Short mmCIF file of N, CA, C and O in Angstrom, two decimals:
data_model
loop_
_atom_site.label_atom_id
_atom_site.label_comp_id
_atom_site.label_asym_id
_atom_site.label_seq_id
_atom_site.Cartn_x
_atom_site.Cartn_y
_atom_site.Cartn_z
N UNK V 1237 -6.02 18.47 -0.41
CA UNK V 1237 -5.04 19.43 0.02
C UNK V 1237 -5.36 19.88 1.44
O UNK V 1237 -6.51 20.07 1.84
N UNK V 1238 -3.87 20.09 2.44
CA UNK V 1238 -4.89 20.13 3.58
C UNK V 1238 -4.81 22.23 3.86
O UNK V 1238 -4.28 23.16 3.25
N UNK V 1239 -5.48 22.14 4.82
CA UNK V 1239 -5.95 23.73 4.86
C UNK V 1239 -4.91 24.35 5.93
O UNK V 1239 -4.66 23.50 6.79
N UNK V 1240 -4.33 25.42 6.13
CA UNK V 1240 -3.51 25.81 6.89
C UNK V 1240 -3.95 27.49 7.25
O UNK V 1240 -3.34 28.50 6.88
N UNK V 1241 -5.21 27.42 8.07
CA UNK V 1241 -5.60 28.63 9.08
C UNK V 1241 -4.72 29.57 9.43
O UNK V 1241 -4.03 28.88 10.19
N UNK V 1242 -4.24 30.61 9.45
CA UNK V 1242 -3.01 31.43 10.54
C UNK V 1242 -3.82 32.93 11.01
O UNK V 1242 -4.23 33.88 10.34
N UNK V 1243 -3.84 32.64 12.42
CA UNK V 1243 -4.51 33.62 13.39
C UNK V 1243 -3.32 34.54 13.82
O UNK V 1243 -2.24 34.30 14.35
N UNK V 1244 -3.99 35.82 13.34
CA UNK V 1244 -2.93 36.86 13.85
C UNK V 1244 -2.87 37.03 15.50
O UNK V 1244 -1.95 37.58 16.12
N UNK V 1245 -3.97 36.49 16.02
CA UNK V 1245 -4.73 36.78 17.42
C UNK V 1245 -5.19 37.79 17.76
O UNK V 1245 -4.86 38.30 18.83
N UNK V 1246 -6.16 38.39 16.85
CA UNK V 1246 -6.62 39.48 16.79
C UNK V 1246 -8.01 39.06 17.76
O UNK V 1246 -8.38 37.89 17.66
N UNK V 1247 -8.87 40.04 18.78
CA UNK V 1247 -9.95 39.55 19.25
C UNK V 1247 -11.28 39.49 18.55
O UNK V 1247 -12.30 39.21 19.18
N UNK V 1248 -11.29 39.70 17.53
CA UNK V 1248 -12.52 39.64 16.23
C UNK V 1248 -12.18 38.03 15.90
O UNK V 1248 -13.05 37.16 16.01
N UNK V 1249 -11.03 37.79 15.55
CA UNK V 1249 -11.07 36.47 14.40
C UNK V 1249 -12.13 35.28 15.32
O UNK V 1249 -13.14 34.97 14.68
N UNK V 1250 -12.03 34.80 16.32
CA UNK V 1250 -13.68 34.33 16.85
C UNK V 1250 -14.60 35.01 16.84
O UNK V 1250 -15.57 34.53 16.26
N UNK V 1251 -14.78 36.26 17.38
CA UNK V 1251 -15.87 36.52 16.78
C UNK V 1251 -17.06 36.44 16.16
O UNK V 1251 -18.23 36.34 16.53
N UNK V 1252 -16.26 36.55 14.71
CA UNK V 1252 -16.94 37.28 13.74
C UNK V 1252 -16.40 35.50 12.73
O UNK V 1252 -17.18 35.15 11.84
N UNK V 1253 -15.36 34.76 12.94
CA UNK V 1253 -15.32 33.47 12.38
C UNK V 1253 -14.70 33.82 11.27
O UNK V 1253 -15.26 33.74 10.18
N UNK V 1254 -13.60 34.20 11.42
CA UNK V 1254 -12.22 34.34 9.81
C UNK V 1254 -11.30 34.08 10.79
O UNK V 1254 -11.37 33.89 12.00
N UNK V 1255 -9.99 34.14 9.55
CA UNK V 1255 -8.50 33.54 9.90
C UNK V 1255 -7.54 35.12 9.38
O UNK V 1255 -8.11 35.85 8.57
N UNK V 1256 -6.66 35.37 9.69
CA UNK V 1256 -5.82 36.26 8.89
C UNK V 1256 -5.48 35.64 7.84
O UNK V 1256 -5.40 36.57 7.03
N UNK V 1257 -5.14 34.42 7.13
CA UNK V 1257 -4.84 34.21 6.26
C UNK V 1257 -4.94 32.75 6.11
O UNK V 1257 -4.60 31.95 6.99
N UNK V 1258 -5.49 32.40 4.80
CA UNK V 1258 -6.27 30.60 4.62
C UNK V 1258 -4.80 30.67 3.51
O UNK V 1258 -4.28 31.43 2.70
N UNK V 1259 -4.53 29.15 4.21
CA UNK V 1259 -3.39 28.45 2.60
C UNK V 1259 -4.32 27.55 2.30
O UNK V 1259 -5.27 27.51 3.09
N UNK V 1260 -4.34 26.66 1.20
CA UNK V 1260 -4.91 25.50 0.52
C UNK V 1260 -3.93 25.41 -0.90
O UNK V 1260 -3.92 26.14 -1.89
N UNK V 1261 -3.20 24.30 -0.58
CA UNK V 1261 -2.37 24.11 -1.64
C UNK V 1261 -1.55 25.15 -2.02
O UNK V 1261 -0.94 25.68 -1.09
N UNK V 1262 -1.35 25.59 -3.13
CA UNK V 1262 -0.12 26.77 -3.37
C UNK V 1262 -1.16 27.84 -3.53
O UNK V 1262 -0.62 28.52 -4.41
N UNK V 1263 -2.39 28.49 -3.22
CA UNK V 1263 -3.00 29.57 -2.85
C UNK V 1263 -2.89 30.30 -1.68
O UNK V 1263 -3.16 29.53 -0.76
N UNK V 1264 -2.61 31.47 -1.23
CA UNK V 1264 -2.80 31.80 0.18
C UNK V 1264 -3.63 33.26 -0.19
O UNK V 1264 -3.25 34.16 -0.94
N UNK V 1265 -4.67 33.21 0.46
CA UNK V 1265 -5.76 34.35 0.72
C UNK V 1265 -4.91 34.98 2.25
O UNK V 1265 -4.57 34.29 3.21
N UNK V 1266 -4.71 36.62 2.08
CA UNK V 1266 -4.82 37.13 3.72
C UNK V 1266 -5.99 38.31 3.56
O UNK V 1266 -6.14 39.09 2.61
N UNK V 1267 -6.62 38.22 4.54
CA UNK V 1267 -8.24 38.46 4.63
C UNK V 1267 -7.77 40.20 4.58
O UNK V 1267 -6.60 40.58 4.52
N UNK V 1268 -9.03 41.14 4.64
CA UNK V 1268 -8.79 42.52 4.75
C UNK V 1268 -8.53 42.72 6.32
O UNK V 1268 -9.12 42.33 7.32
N UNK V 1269 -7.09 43.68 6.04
CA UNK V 1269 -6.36 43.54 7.49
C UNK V 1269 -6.37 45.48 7.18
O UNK V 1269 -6.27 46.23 6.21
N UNK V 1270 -6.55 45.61 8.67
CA UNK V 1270 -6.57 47.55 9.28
C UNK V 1270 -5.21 47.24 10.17
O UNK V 1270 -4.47 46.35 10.58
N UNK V 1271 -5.44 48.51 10.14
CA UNK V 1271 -3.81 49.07 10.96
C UNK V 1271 -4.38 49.14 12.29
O UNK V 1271 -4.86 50.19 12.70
N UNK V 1272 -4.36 47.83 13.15
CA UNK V 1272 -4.68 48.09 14.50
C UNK V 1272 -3.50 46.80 14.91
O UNK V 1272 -2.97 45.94 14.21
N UNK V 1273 -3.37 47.17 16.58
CA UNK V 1273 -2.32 46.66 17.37
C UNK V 1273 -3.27 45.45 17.98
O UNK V 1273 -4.46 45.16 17.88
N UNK V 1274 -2.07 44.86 18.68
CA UNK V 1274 -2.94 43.75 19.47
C UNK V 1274 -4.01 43.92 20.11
O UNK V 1274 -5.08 43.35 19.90
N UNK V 1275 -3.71 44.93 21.11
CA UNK V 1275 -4.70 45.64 21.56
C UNK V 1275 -6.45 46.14 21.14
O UNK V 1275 -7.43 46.51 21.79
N UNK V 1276 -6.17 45.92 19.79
CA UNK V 1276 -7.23 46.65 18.72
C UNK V 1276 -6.97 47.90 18.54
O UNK V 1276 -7.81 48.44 17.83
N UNK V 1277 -5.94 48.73 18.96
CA UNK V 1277 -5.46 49.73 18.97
C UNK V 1277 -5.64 50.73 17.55
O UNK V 1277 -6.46 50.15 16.84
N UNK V 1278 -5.34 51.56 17.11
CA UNK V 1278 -5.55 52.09 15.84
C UNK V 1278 -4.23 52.80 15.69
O UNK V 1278 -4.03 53.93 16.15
N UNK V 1279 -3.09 51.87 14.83
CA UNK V 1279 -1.92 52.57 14.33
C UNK V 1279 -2.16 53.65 13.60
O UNK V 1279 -3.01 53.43 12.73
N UNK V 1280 -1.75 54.70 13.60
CA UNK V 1280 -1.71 55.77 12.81
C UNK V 1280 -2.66 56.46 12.71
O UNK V 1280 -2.78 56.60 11.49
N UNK V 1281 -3.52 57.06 13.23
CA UNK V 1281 -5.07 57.69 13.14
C UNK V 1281 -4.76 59.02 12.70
O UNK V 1281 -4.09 59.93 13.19
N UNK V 1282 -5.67 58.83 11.25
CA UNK V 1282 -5.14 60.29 10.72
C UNK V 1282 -4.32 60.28 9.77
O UNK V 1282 -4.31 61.28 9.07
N UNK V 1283 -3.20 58.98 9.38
CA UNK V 1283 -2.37 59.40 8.40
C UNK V 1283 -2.58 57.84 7.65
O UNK V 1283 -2.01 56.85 8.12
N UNK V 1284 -3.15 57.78 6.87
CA UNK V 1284 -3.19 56.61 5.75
C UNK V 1284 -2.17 56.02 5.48
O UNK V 1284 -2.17 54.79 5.35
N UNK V 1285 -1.08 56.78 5.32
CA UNK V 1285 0.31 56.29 5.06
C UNK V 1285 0.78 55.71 5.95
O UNK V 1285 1.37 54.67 5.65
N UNK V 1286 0.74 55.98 6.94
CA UNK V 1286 1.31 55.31 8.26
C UNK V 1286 0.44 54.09 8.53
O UNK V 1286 0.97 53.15 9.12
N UNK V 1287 -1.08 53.96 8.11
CA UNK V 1287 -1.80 52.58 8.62
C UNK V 1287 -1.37 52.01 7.31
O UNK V 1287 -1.40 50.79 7.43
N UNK V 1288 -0.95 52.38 6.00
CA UNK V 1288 -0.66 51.17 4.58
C UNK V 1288 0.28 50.45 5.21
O UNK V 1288 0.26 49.24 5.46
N UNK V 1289 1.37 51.51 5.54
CA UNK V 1289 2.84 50.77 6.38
C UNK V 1289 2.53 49.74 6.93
O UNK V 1289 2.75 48.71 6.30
N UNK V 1290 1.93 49.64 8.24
CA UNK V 1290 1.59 48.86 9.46
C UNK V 1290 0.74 47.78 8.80
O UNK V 1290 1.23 46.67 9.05
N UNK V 1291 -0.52 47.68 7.94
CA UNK V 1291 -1.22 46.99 7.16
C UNK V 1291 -0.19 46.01 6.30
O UNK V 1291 -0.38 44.81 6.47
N UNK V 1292 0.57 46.27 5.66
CA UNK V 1292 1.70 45.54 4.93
C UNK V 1292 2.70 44.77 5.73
O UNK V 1292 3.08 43.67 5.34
N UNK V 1293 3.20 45.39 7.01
CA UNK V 1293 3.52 45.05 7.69
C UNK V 1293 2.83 43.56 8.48
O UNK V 1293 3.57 42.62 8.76
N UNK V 1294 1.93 43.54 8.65
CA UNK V 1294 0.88 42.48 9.34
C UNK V 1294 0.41 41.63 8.48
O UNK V 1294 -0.20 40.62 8.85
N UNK V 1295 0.65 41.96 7.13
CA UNK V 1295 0.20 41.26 6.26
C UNK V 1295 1.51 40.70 5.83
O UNK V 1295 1.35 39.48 5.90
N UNK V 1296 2.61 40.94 5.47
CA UNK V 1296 4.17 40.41 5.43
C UNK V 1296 4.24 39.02 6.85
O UNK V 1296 4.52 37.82 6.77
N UNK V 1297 3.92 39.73 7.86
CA UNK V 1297 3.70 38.50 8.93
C UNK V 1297 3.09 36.91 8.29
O UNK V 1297 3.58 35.78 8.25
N UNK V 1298 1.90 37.44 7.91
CA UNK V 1298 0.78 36.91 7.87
C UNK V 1298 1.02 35.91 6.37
O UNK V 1298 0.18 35.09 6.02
N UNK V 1299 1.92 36.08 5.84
CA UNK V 1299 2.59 35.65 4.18
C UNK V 1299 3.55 34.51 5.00
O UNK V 1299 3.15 33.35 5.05
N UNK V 1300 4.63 34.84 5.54
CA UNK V 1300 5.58 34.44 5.91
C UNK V 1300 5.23 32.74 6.94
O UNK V 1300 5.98 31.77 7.11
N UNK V 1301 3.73 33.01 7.46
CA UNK V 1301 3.50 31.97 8.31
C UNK V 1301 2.93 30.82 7.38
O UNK V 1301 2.95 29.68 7.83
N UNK V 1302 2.39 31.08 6.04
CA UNK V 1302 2.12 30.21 5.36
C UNK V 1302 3.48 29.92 4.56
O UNK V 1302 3.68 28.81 4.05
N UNK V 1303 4.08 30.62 4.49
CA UNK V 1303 5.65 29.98 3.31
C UNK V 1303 5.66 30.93 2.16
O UNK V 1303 6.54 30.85 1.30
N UNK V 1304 4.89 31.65 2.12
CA UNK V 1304 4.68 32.84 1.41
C UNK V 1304 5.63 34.11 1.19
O UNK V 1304 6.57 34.20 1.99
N UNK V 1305 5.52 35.00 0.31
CA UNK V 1305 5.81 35.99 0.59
C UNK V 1305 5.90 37.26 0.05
O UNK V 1305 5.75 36.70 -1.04
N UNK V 1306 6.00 38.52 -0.26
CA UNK V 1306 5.56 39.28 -1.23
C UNK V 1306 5.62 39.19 -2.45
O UNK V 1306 4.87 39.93 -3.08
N UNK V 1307 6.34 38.44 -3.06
CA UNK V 1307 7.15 38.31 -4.35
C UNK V 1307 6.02 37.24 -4.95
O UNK V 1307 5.89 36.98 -6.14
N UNK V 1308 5.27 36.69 -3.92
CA UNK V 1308 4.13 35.17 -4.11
C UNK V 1308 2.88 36.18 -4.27
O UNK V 1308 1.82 35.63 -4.57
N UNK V 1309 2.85 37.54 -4.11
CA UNK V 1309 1.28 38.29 -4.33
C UNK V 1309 0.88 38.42 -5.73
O UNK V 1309 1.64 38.95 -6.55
N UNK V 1310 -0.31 37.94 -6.06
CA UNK V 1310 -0.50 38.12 -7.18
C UNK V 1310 -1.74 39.01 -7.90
O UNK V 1310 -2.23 39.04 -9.02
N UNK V 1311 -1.97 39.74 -6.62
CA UNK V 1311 -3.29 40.93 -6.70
C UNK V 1311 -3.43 41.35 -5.26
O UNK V 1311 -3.16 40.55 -4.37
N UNK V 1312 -3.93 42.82 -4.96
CA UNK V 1312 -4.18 43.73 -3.84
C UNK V 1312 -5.51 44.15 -4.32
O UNK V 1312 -5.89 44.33 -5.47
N UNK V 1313 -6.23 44.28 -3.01
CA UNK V 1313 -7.19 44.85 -2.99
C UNK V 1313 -7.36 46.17 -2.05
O UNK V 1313 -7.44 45.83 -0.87
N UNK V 1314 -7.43 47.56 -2.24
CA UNK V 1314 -6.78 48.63 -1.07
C UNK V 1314 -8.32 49.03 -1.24
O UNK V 1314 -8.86 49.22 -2.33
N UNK V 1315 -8.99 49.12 0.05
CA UNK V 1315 -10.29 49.91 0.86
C UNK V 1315 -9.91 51.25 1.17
O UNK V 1315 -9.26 51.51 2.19
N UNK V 1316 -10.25 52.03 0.41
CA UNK V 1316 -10.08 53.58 1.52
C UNK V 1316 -10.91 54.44 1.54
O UNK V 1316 -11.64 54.61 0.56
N UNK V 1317 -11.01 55.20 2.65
CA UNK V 1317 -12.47 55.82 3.30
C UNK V 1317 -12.37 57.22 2.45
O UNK V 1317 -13.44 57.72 2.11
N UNK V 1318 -11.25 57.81 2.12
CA UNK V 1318 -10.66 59.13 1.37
C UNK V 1318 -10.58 58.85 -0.08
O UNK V 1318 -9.66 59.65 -0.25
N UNK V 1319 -10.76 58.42 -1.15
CA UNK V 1319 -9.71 58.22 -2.17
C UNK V 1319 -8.47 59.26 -2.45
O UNK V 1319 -7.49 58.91 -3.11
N UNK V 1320 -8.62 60.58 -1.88
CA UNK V 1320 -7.73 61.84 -1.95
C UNK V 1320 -6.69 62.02 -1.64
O UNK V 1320 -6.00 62.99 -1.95
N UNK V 1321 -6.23 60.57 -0.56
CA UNK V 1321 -5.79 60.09 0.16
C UNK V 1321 -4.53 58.79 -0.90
O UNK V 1321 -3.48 58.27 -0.52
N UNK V 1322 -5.04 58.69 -1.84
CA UNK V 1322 -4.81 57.64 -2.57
C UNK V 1322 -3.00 57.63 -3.12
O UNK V 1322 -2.42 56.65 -3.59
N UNK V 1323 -2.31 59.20 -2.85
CA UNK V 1323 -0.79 58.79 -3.50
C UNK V 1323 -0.26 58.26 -1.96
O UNK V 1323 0.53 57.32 -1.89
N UNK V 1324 -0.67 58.80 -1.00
CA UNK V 1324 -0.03 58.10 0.43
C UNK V 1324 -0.38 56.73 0.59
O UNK V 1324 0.71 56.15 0.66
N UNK V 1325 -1.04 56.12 0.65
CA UNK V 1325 -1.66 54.91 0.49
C UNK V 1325 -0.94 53.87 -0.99
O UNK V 1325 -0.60 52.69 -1.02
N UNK V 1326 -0.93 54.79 -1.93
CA UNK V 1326 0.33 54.27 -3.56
C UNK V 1326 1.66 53.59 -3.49
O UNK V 1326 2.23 52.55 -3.85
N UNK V 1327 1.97 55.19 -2.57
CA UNK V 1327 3.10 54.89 -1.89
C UNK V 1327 3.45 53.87 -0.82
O UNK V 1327 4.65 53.65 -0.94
N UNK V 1328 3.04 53.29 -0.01
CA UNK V 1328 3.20 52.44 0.98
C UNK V 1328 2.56 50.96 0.24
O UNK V 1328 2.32 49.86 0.74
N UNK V 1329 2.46 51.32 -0.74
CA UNK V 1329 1.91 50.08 -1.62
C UNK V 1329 3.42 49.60 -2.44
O UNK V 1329 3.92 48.48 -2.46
N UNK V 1330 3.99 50.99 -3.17
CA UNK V 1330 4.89 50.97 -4.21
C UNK V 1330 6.01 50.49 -3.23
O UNK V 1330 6.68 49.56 -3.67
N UNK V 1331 6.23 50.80 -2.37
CA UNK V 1331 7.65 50.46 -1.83
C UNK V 1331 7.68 48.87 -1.08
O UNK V 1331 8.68 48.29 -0.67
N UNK V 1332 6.39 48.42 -1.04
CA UNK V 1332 6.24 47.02 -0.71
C UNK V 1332 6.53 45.92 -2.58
O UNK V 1332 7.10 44.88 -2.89
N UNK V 1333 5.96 46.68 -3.10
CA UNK V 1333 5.37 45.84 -4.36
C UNK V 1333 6.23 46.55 -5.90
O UNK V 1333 6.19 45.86 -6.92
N UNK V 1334 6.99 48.00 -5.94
CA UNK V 1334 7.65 48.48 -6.89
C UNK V 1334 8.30 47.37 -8.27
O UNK V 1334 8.67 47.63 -9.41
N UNK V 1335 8.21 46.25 -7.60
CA UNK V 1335 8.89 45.82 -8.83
C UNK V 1335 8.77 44.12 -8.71
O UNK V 1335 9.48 43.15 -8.99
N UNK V 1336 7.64 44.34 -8.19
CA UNK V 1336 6.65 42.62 -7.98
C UNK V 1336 5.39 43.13 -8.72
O UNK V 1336 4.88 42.39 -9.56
N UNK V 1337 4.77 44.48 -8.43
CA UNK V 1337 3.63 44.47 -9.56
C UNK V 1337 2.41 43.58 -9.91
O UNK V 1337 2.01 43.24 -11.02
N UNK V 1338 1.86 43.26 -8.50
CA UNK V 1338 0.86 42.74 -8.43
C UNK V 1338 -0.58 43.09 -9.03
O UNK V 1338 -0.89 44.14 -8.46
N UNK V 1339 -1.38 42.81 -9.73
CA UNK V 1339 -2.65 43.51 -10.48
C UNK V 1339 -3.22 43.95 -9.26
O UNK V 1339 -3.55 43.11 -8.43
N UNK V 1340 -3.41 45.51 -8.99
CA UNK V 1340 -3.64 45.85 -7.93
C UNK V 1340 -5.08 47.12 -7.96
O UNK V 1340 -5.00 48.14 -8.64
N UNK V 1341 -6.35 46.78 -7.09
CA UNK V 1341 -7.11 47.63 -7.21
C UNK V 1341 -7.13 48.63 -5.82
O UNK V 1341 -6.66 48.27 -4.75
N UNK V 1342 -7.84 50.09 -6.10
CA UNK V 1342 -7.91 50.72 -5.19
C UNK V 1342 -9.40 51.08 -5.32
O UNK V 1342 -9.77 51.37 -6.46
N UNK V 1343 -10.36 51.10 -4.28
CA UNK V 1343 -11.59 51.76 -4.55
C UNK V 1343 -11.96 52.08 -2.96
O UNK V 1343 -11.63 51.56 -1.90
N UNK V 1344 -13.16 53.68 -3.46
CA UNK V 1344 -13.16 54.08 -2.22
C UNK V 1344 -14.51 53.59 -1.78
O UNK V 1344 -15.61 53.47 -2.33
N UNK V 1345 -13.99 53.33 -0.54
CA UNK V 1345 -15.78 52.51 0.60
C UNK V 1345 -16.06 53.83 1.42
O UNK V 1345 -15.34 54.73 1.84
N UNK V 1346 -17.60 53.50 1.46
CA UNK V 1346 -18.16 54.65 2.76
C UNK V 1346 -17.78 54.65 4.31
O UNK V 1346 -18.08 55.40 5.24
N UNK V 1347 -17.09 53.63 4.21
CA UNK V 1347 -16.63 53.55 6.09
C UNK V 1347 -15.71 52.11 6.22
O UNK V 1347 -15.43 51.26 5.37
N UNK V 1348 -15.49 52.18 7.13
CA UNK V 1348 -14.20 51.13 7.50
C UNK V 1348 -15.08 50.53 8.75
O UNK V 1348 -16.30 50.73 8.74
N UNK V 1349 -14.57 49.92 9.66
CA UNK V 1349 -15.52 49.07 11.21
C UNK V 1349 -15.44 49.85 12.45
O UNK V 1349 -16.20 49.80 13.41
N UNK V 1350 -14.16 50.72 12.22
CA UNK V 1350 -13.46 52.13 12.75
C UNK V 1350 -13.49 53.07 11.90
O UNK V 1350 -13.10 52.94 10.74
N UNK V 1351 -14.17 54.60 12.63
CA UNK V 1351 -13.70 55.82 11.83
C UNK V 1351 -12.92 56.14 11.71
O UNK V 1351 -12.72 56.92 10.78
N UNK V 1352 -11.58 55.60 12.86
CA UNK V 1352 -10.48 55.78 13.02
C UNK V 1352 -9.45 55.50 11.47
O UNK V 1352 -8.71 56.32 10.94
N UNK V 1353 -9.70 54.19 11.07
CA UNK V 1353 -9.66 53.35 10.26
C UNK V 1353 -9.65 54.06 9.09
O UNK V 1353 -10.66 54.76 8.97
N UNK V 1354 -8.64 54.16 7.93
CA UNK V 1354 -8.40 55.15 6.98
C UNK V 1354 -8.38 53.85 5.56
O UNK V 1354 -8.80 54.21 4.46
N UNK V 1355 -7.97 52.72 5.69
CA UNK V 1355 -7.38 51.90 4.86
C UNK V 1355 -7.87 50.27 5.39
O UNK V 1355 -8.08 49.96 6.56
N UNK V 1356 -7.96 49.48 4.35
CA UNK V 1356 -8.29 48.32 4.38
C UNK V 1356 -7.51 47.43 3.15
O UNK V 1356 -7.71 47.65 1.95
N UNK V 1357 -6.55 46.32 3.69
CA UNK V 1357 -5.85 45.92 2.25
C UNK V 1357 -5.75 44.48 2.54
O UNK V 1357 -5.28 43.96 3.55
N UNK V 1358 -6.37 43.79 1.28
CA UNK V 1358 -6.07 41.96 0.94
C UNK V 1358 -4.95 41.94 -0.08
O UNK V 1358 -4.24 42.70 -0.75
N UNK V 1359 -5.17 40.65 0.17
CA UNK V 1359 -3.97 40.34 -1.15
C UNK V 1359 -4.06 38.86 -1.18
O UNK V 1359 -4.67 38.21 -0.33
N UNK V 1360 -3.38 38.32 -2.29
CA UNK V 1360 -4.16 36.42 -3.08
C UNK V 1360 -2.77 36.64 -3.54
O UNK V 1360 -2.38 37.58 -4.22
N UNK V 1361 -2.04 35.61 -3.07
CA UNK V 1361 -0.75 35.12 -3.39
C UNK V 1361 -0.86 33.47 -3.95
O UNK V 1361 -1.77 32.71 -3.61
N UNK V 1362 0.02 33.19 -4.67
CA UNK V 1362 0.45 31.96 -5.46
C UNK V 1362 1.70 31.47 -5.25
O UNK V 1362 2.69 32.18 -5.46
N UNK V 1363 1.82 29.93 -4.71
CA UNK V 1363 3.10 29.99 -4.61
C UNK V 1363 3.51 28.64 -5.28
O UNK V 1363 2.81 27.64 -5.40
N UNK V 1364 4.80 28.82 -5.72
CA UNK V 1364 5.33 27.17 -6.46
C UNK V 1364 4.78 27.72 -7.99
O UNK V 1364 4.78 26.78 -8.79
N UNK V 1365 4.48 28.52 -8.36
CA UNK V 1365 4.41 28.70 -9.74
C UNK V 1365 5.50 28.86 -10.56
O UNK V 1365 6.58 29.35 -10.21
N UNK V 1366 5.18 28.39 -11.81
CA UNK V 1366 6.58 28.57 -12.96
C UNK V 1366 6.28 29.48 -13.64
O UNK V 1366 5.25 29.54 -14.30
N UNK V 1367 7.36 30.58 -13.56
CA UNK V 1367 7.10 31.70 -14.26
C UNK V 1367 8.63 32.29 -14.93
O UNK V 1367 8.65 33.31 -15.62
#
């Protein structure tokens, strides 16, 4: 099966040696993506809800370049520095996923790579399945 890399062009992905999102066959992994701009910028500092948005957002990109797409997610993984924080963060989850319902975890981490950084979210999509 061949492998299909997709670089958001973020200045980490050399780096540090990841992809925004690996296809291999009807799997697509998109790696843990923050609410930052090209720039490295930090969308939303301060409001969780506003970086889930932007995070889903980049990650919807990031679906779409493999052939993917939300409806193809078949689990979330949400990082957050607050858990208290957790119905704003629900929410920007629910209005992506309300009625796709992906097996979805939330757990809280001691820090993000930025303090700025409120939220961290993957997701493992399947595609071509019979269901």
């Amino acid at each position: 099966m061949p492998r299909q890399n997709i670089s958001s062009g973020s200045p980490w992905e050399p780096v540090v040696g990841y992809s925004r999102a690996v296809r291999i066959g009807n799997i697509v992994r998109v790696a843990g993506t923050t609410a930052t701009d090209e720039a490295g910028q930090v969308i939303g500092p301060g409001d969780s809800y506003t970086q889930a948005r932007a995070i889903f957002e980049k990650i919807g990109r990031a679906l779409g370049e493999t052939g993917a797409s939300f409806e193809d997610v078949i689990a979330t993984r949400m990082y957050v520095t607050d858990i208290t924080r957790w119905e704003d963060i629900a929410r920007a989850h629910s209005e992506v996923f309300h009625s796709i319902r992906p097996a979805a975890t939330m757990v809280q981490v001691q820090a993000l790579i930025s303090p700025e950084l409120l939220v961290e979210i993957e997701v493992e999509a399947v595609l071509d399945y019979e269901g």
